[in-house]
Amino acid sequence: MDNVGFYPTFLIEMVSSFNRSSSAYFTRRSVSFNSPSPRVLAHRNNWVSLSFKVAIVIWVFITIFLAVGWGYMSVFPNFGKAFSHRYGIPEFIGSNGSCDFSNGRWVKDDTYPLYNSSECPFAERGFNCLANGRTNNDYLKWRWKPQHCDIPRFDVHNILERLRGKRVVFVGDSMSRTQWESLICWLMTGVEDKSTVYEINGNKITKQIRFLGTQFSSYNFTIEFFRSVFIVQQGRPPRHGPKRVLSTLKLDVLDDINKKWIDSDILIFNSGQWWNKGKLFDTGCYFQVNGSLKLGMPITNAFRIALETWASWVETTVNTSRTHVFFRTFEPSHWSNPGVCTVTQQPLSETKGHEHNEFSDIISEVVSKMKVPVTVLHVTLMSAFRSDAHVGTSSDSPFVPDCSHWCLPGVPDAWNELVFSYLLGNRGNFF
């Protein structure tokens, strides 16, 4: 057989031995009946011989391949993990074949935090709790552990390379801005020349500015934040409306800066913290649909309409074959009573009802009905345990306690780890 010259000697001997025995067998069988002519018999035997040679060689190589592979993985069980970690592709699938990122627990991990806020110019002073006098730093040493799998430590250099030429956009409230800051600070740990990372317009981070954009010039990508606390458009009241109506939320009209969100590769939304009586009705802001005031509409109903407006915009405007869209669920606060903020030393052992939230449920329901792929970042449960990670009195305004926002480093880092878990892991292959 001319084509097997590259096979090992023992395989050729095996095939040749099998060929001799099979040829003798078929020769004996042929003599017992009306034997064909010698030429036909030779042709038939040659064809059978060739077929068996090919089949045996294939079978032997498959057997050896499986045996060697099994043996290698038995002797070096961490090879697969090492390969995955090397390329920033985590092994998320557990023994039962599933991984629920939203359900799990916080585990102590002394390899955290991911960065030092004091070394990151994009971390707001108000969120740098250690710099603001917090003495307990145990809150920095916790890692989110989903059930049935692990989220490994990502290789920041690998992430930087994968983001080359891309545009990451965050849209939402101050919680979104915190996640924006967290991602920049994390990625900057892999940048040798920190001066190559800068705010596009030279702006300082403030609470009210509508746009902040950070350029990673060495890698040619941006991470941007657009302040849009309601996602939909807030405007003036209609003429001849009640005096108590000072402004309206147009639930059927997306924020007027939405065109700036479209041309992105990763698009992450959040909303919910401003959807409360104090931020709306107490300030004279009411709902409007199709030009009509809806003075008696419950806030949750209005939030659903606003989310449906957003969903329709994504379906008709965003190219989801290019842009991976996320919507992050509600992040629970931990106020003991109105105005009373108690920051614990350790994460809670139970969520005390904070794991459920109407806004989070609405987000999940609206996204589930969408015609295009959108990923819900379920952070409500994971954040509900972290009463230890809020700013509290460790802010730049210590006389104003804060049990809503989070220290950096901290919980928002885990949200970003979830983002890249979806982008790089078994849930998808974005890059």
Coordinates of C-alpha atoms in Angstrom, one line a residue:
M1 CA 0.0 0.0 0.0
D2 CA 1.9 3.0 -1.3
N3 CA 0.2 5.6 0.9
V4 CA 1.1 4.3 4.3
G5 CA 4.8 4.9 4.1
F6 CA 4.5 7.4 6.9
Y7 CA 2.9 5.1 9.4
P8 CA 4.9 3.5 12.3
T9 CA 6.5 0.2 11.5
F10 CA 4.4 -1.8 14.0
L11 CA 1.2 -0.5 12.3
I12 CA 2.4 -1.7 8.9
E13 CA 3.3 -5.1 10.4
M14 CA -0.1 -5.3 12.0
V15 CA -1.9 -4.5 8.8
S16 CA 0.3 -6.9 6.7
S17 CA -0.4 -9.7 9.2
F18 CA -4.1 -9.0 9.1
N19 CA -4.0 -8.9 5.3
R20 CA -2.3 -12.3 5.0
S21 CA -4.9 -13.9 7.3
S22 CA -7.8 -12.3 5.6
S23 CA -6.5 -13.2 2.1
A24 CA -6.2 -16.8 3.1
Y25 CA -9.7 -16.8 4.6
F26 CA -11.3 -15.3 1.5
T27 CA -9.3 -17.6 -0.8
R28 CA -10.6 -20.7 1.0
R29 CA -14.1 -19.4 0.9
S30 CA -13.9 -18.8 -2.8
V31 CA -12.7 -22.3 -3.6
S32 CA -15.7 -23.8 -1.9
F33 CA -18.1 -22.4 -4.5
N34 CA -18.1 -21.7 -8.2
S35 CA -14.8 -19.9 -8.2
P36 CA -14.4 -17.0 -10.5
S37 CA -11.5 -16.6 -12.8
P38 CA -8.1 -16.0 -11.2
R39 CA -8.1 -12.4 -12.5
V40 CA -11.4 -11.6 -10.9
L41 CA -10.4 -13.3 -7.7
A42 CA -7.2 -11.3 -7.5
H43 CA -9.0 -8.1 -8.2
R44 CA -11.5 -8.9 -5.5
N45 CA -8.9 -9.8 -3.0
N46 CA -6.9 -6.7 -3.7
W47 CA -10.0 -4.5 -3.2
V48 CA -10.8 -6.3 0.1
S49 CA -7.2 -6.1 1.2
L50 CA -7.1 -2.3 0.5
S51 CA -10.3 -1.7 2.3
F52 CA -9.3 -3.6 5.4
K53 CA -5.9 -1.8 5.5
V54 CA -7.5 1.6 5.4
A55 CA -10.1 0.6 8.1
I56 CA -7.5 -0.9 10.4
V57 CA -5.2 2.0 10.2
I58 CA -8.0 4.5 10.9
W59 CA -9.3 2.4 13.8
V60 CA -5.8 2.0 15.3
F61 CA -5.0 5.8 15.1
I62 CA -8.4 6.7 16.6
T63 CA -7.7 4.3 19.5
I64 CA -4.2 5.6 20.1
F65 CA -5.4 9.2 20.0
L66 CA -8.1 8.6 22.5
A67 CA -5.8 6.6 24.8
V68 CA -3.1 9.2 24.7
G69 CA -5.5 12.1 25.2
W70 CA -7.1 10.3 28.2
G71 CA -3.8 9.5 29.7
Y72 CA -2.5 13.0 29.2
M73 CA -5.5 14.6 30.9
S74 CA -5.2 12.1 33.7
V75 CA -1.6 12.9 34.4
F76 CA -1.9 16.6 33.7
P77 CA -5.5 17.5 34.8
N78 CA -4.8 21.2 34.8
F79 CA -3.6 21.4 31.2
G80 CA -7.1 22.4 30.0
K81 CA -7.5 25.0 32.7
A82 CA -4.0 26.4 32.0
F83 CA -4.8 26.7 28.3
S84 CA -8.1 28.5 29.1
H85 CA -6.5 30.9 31.5
R86 CA -3.7 31.7 29.2
Y87 CA -6.0 32.9 26.5
G88 CA -8.5 34.6 28.9
I89 CA -11.2 32.0 28.1
P90 CA -12.5 30.7 31.5
E91 CA -14.0 27.3 32.0
F92 CA -17.5 28.1 33.2
I93 CA -19.3 24.8 32.7
G94 CA -19.5 22.8 35.9
S95 CA -20.0 19.1 36.5
N96 CA -23.7 19.3 35.9
G97 CA -23.2 21.1 32.5
S98 CA -24.6 24.5 33.6
C99 CA -23.4 27.7 35.2
D100 CA -25.8 30.3 36.7
F101 CA -23.7 33.5 37.1
S102 CA -26.5 35.2 39.0
N103 CA -26.7 32.6 41.8
G104 CA -23.8 31.9 44.1
R105 CA -21.9 33.2 47.0
W106 CA -19.0 35.5 48.0
V107 CA -15.8 33.7 48.9
K108 CA -12.7 35.1 50.6
D109 CA -9.9 35.6 48.2
D110 CA -6.7 37.3 49.2
T111 CA -5.6 37.8 45.6
Y112 CA -8.1 40.7 45.4
P113 CA -8.6 43.6 44.9
L114 CA -8.0 44.0 41.1
Y115 CA -6.4 47.5 41.4
N116 CA -5.6 50.3 43.8
S117 CA -8.0 53.3 43.5
S118 CA -5.4 55.7 44.8
E119 CA -3.3 54.8 41.7
C120 CA -6.2 55.3 39.3
P121 CA -7.0 58.9 38.2
F122 CA -10.5 57.8 37.0
A123 CA -11.7 56.6 40.4
E124 CA -13.8 59.3 42.1
R125 CA -12.5 60.4 45.4
G126 CA -15.9 59.8 46.9
F127 CA -15.7 56.1 46.1
N128 CA -12.1 55.6 47.3
C129 CA -13.1 54.5 50.8
L130 CA -9.6 53.7 52.0
A131 CA -8.3 57.1 51.0
N132 CA -11.3 58.6 52.8
G133 CA -10.4 57.0 56.1
R134 CA -11.9 53.6 56.2
T135 CA -9.7 51.4 58.4
N136 CA -11.2 48.0 57.7
N137 CA -10.2 46.6 54.3
D138 CA -11.8 43.2 54.5
Y139 CA -14.4 44.3 52.0
L140 CA -11.7 44.2 49.3
K141 CA -11.0 40.5 49.7
W142 CA -14.2 38.9 48.3
R143 CA -14.8 37.1 45.0
W144 CA -18.1 36.1 43.5
K145 CA -18.4 32.3 43.2
P146 CA -21.3 31.2 41.0
Q147 CA -22.9 27.8 41.6
H148 CA -21.3 24.9 39.6
C149 CA -18.4 27.0 38.2
D150 CA -15.7 29.5 38.8
I151 CA -15.0 32.9 37.3
P152 CA -11.2 32.9 37.1
R153 CA -9.0 35.9 37.3
F154 CA -8.9 37.4 33.8
D155 CA -5.6 38.2 32.1
V156 CA -5.8 42.0 31.8
H157 CA -3.3 42.1 29.0
N158 CA -5.4 39.7 27.0
I159 CA -8.5 41.8 27.6
L160 CA -6.6 44.9 26.4
E161 CA -5.6 43.1 23.2
R162 CA -9.1 41.9 22.5
L163 CA -10.5 45.4 22.9
R164 CA -8.3 46.9 20.3
G165 CA -10.2 49.1 17.9
K166 CA -13.5 48.7 19.9
R167 CA -15.9 51.0 21.7
V168 CA -17.4 50.2 25.1
V169 CA -20.3 52.4 26.1
F170 CA -22.1 52.6 29.5
V171 CA -25.5 54.3 29.7
G172 CA -27.3 55.0 33.0
D173 CA -27.0 56.6 36.4
S174 CA -24.2 57.0 38.9
M175 CA -24.1 53.3 39.4
S176 CA -23.2 53.0 35.7
R177 CA -20.5 55.6 36.2
T178 CA -19.1 53.6 39.0
Q179 CA -18.9 50.5 36.8
W180 CA -17.3 52.6 34.1
E181 CA -14.6 53.8 36.5
S182 CA -14.1 50.3 37.8
L183 CA -13.4 48.9 34.3
I184 CA -11.0 51.7 33.4
C185 CA -9.0 51.3 36.7
W186 CA -8.9 47.5 36.2
L187 CA -7.6 47.8 32.6
M188 CA -5.1 50.5 33.5
T189 CA -3.2 48.0 35.6
G190 CA -2.1 46.4 32.3
V191 CA -1.0 49.6 30.7
E192 CA 2.7 50.5 31.1
D193 CA 2.5 54.1 30.2
K194 CA -0.5 55.5 32.2
S195 CA -0.3 58.8 30.3
T196 CA -1.7 57.0 27.2
V197 CA -5.0 56.7 29.0
Y198 CA -6.9 60.0 29.2
E199 CA -10.4 61.6 29.1
I200 CA -11.2 62.5 25.5
N201 CA -12.3 66.1 26.2
G202 CA -10.0 66.7 29.1
N203 CA -13.0 66.7 31.5
K204 CA -12.8 65.9 35.2
I205 CA -15.2 63.3 36.5
T206 CA -18.3 65.0 38.0
K207 CA -21.7 63.8 39.0
Q208 CA -23.6 65.9 36.6
I209 CA -21.7 65.8 33.3
R210 CA -23.6 63.9 30.6
F211 CA -20.6 62.4 28.8
L212 CA -17.2 61.1 29.8
G213 CA -15.0 59.2 27.5
T214 CA -11.6 57.5 28.2
Q215 CA -9.2 56.8 25.3
F216 CA -6.7 53.9 25.6
S217 CA -4.5 55.3 22.9
S218 CA -2.0 52.4 22.9
Y219 CA -4.8 50.0 22.1
N220 CA -7.0 52.3 20.1
F221 CA -10.3 51.8 22.0
T222 CA -12.5 53.9 24.2
I223 CA -14.7 53.3 27.3
E224 CA -17.4 55.9 27.5
F225 CA -20.2 56.9 29.9
F226 CA -23.4 58.7 29.1
R227 CA -25.5 59.9 32.0
S228 CA -29.1 59.0 31.3
V229 CA -30.7 58.1 34.6
F230 CA -34.2 57.3 33.2
I231 CA -33.1 56.1 29.7
V232 CA -36.2 57.9 28.3
Q233 CA -36.5 61.6 27.7
Q234 CA -37.2 64.1 30.4
G235 CA -38.7 67.4 29.3
R236 CA -40.9 70.4 30.1
P237 CA -44.5 70.0 31.2
P238 CA -47.3 70.4 28.7
R239 CA -49.1 73.6 28.4
H240 CA -52.1 74.2 30.7
G241 CA -51.0 71.3 32.9
P242 CA -51.4 71.2 36.7
K243 CA -49.1 73.6 38.6
R244 CA -47.5 70.6 40.4
V245 CA -46.2 69.2 37.2
L246 CA -42.8 70.9 36.7
S247 CA -41.4 68.3 34.3
T248 CA -42.3 65.1 32.6
L249 CA -40.8 61.8 31.6
K250 CA -41.9 60.9 28.1
L251 CA -42.1 57.2 28.5
D252 CA -42.5 56.5 24.7
V253 CA -39.5 58.6 23.7
L254 CA -35.9 57.5 24.3
D255 CA -33.3 60.0 25.7
D256 CA -32.3 62.5 23.0
I257 CA -28.6 61.5 23.2
N258 CA -29.5 57.9 22.1
K259 CA -27.8 58.3 18.6
K260 CA -24.4 58.5 20.4
W261 CA -24.9 55.1 21.9
I262 CA -25.5 53.2 18.6
D263 CA -22.1 52.9 17.0
S264 CA -20.5 50.7 19.8
D265 CA -19.2 47.2 20.2
I266 CA -20.3 46.6 23.9
L267 CA -23.3 48.6 25.2
I268 CA -24.2 48.3 28.9
F269 CA -27.4 49.9 30.3
N270 CA -28.7 50.3 33.8
S271 CA -31.6 52.2 35.4
G272 CA -33.8 52.0 38.5
Q273 CA -32.3 54.1 41.3
W274 CA -34.0 57.3 40.2
W275 CA -37.4 55.6 39.7
N276 CA -38.8 56.5 43.1
K277 CA -41.2 59.0 44.6
G278 CA -38.5 61.3 45.9
K279 CA -36.8 61.7 42.6
L280 CA -40.0 61.9 40.6
F281 CA -43.2 63.1 42.2
D282 CA -41.6 65.0 45.0
T283 CA -39.7 67.1 42.5
G284 CA -42.8 67.7 40.3
C285 CA -41.8 65.1 37.6
Y286 CA -44.7 63.0 36.2
F287 CA -45.2 60.6 33.4
Q288 CA -46.4 61.4 29.8
V289 CA -47.3 59.0 27.0
N290 CA -48.3 60.1 23.5
G291 CA -48.4 63.7 24.7
S292 CA -50.9 62.9 27.5
L293 CA -50.1 63.2 31.2
K294 CA -50.5 60.1 33.3
L295 CA -50.7 61.6 36.8
G296 CA -52.0 58.4 38.5
M297 CA -49.6 55.9 36.8
P298 CA -47.6 53.8 39.3
I299 CA -43.9 54.0 39.0
T300 CA -43.4 50.3 38.2
N301 CA -45.9 50.6 35.3
A302 CA -44.1 53.6 34.0
F303 CA -40.7 51.8 34.2
R304 CA -42.1 48.9 32.2
I305 CA -43.3 51.3 29.4
A306 CA -39.9 53.0 29.4
L307 CA -38.2 49.6 29.1
E308 CA -40.4 48.6 26.2
T309 CA -39.5 51.8 24.5
W310 CA -35.8 51.0 25.0
A311 CA -36.4 47.4 23.8
S312 CA -38.1 48.7 20.6
W313 CA -35.1 51.1 20.0
V314 CA -32.6 48.2 20.3
E315 CA -34.6 46.0 18.0
T316 CA -34.9 48.6 15.3
T317 CA -31.7 50.7 15.6
V318 CA -28.9 48.7 17.1
N319 CA -26.9 46.2 14.9
T320 CA -26.8 43.3 17.4
S321 CA -24.7 41.3 15.1
R322 CA -21.9 43.7 15.9
T323 CA -23.0 45.2 19.3
H324 CA -23.3 43.0 22.4
V325 CA -26.1 44.7 24.4
F326 CA -26.4 44.2 28.2
F327 CA -28.9 45.5 30.7
R328 CA -27.8 45.3 34.4
T329 CA -30.5 44.7 37.0
F330 CA -31.2 46.8 40.1
E331 CA -28.4 47.1 42.7
P332 CA -30.0 47.0 46.2
S333 CA -29.1 49.5 48.8
H334 CA -28.7 48.7 52.5
W335 CA -30.3 51.6 54.4
S336 CA -31.4 50.4 57.9
N337 CA -34.0 53.1 58.1
P338 CA -34.5 56.3 56.0
G339 CA -31.2 58.2 56.4
V340 CA -29.6 55.5 58.6
C341 CA -26.6 53.7 57.0
T342 CA -24.9 50.9 58.7
V343 CA -21.9 49.4 56.9
T344 CA -21.1 46.0 58.2
Q345 CA -17.6 44.4 58.6
Q346 CA -18.5 41.3 56.6
P347 CA -20.9 40.4 53.8
L348 CA -24.3 39.3 55.0
S349 CA -25.0 35.6 55.5
E350 CA -28.5 36.1 54.1
T351 CA -30.0 38.7 51.8
K352 CA -32.9 39.7 54.0
G353 CA -35.3 40.1 51.1
H354 CA -33.0 42.3 49.0
E355 CA -32.5 39.5 46.4
H356 CA -35.9 40.3 44.8
N357 CA -36.7 43.6 43.2
E358 CA -39.6 44.7 41.0
F359 CA -37.3 46.7 38.6
S360 CA -35.1 43.7 38.1
D361 CA -38.1 41.5 37.4
I362 CA -39.4 44.0 34.8
I363 CA -36.0 44.1 33.1
S364 CA -35.9 40.3 32.8
E365 CA -39.4 40.1 31.5
V366 CA -39.0 42.8 28.9
V367 CA -35.7 41.4 27.6
S368 CA -37.1 37.9 27.4
K369 CA -39.7 39.1 24.9
M370 CA -37.2 40.9 22.6
K371 CA -36.6 39.7 19.1
V372 CA -32.8 40.3 19.2
P373 CA -30.1 39.0 21.6
V374 CA -29.7 41.0 24.8
T375 CA -27.9 39.8 27.9
V376 CA -29.3 40.6 31.3
L377 CA -26.6 41.1 33.9
H378 CA -28.2 39.7 37.0
V379 CA -26.5 41.5 39.9
T380 CA -29.4 41.9 42.4
L381 CA -28.7 38.8 44.4
M382 CA -24.9 39.1 44.4
S383 CA -25.1 42.7 45.5
A384 CA -27.7 42.0 48.2
F385 CA -25.1 40.3 50.4
R386 CA -22.6 43.1 50.3
S387 CA -23.8 45.5 53.1
D388 CA -20.0 45.7 53.9
A389 CA -19.0 47.3 50.6
H390 CA -21.0 50.5 50.6
V391 CA -19.3 53.9 50.9
G392 CA -21.1 54.7 54.2
T393 CA -19.2 57.6 55.9
S394 CA -16.0 56.9 54.0
S395 CA -16.6 59.4 51.3
D396 CA -15.4 62.9 50.5
S397 CA -18.6 64.1 52.3
P398 CA -18.4 62.1 55.6
F399 CA -21.4 63.8 57.1
V400 CA -23.6 62.4 54.4
P401 CA -23.8 58.6 54.8
D402 CA -24.1 56.6 51.7
C403 CA -25.6 53.0 51.7
S404 CA -26.4 53.1 48.0
H405 CA -23.1 53.6 46.2
W406 CA -20.1 51.2 46.4
C407 CA -16.5 51.6 47.4
L408 CA -13.9 51.1 44.6
P409 CA -12.4 48.6 44.4
G410 CA -15.4 46.5 45.3
V411 CA -18.7 45.2 44.0
P412 CA -18.7 47.0 40.6
D413 CA -15.5 45.0 39.8
A414 CA -17.5 41.8 40.0
W415 CA -20.1 43.3 37.6
N416 CA -17.3 43.8 35.0
E417 CA -16.0 40.3 35.6
L418 CA -19.5 39.1 34.7
V419 CA -19.5 41.1 31.5
F420 CA -16.3 39.4 30.3
S421 CA -17.6 36.1 31.5
Y422 CA -20.4 36.4 29.0
L423 CA -18.2 37.8 26.3
L424 CA -15.4 35.2 26.6
G425 CA -17.0 32.2 28.3
N426 CA -19.4 29.5 27.4
R427 CA -22.3 32.1 27.0
G428 CA -20.8 33.5 23.9
N429 CA -17.6 34.2 21.9
F430 CA -17.8 37.9 21.2
F431 CA -14.2 38.5 20.4

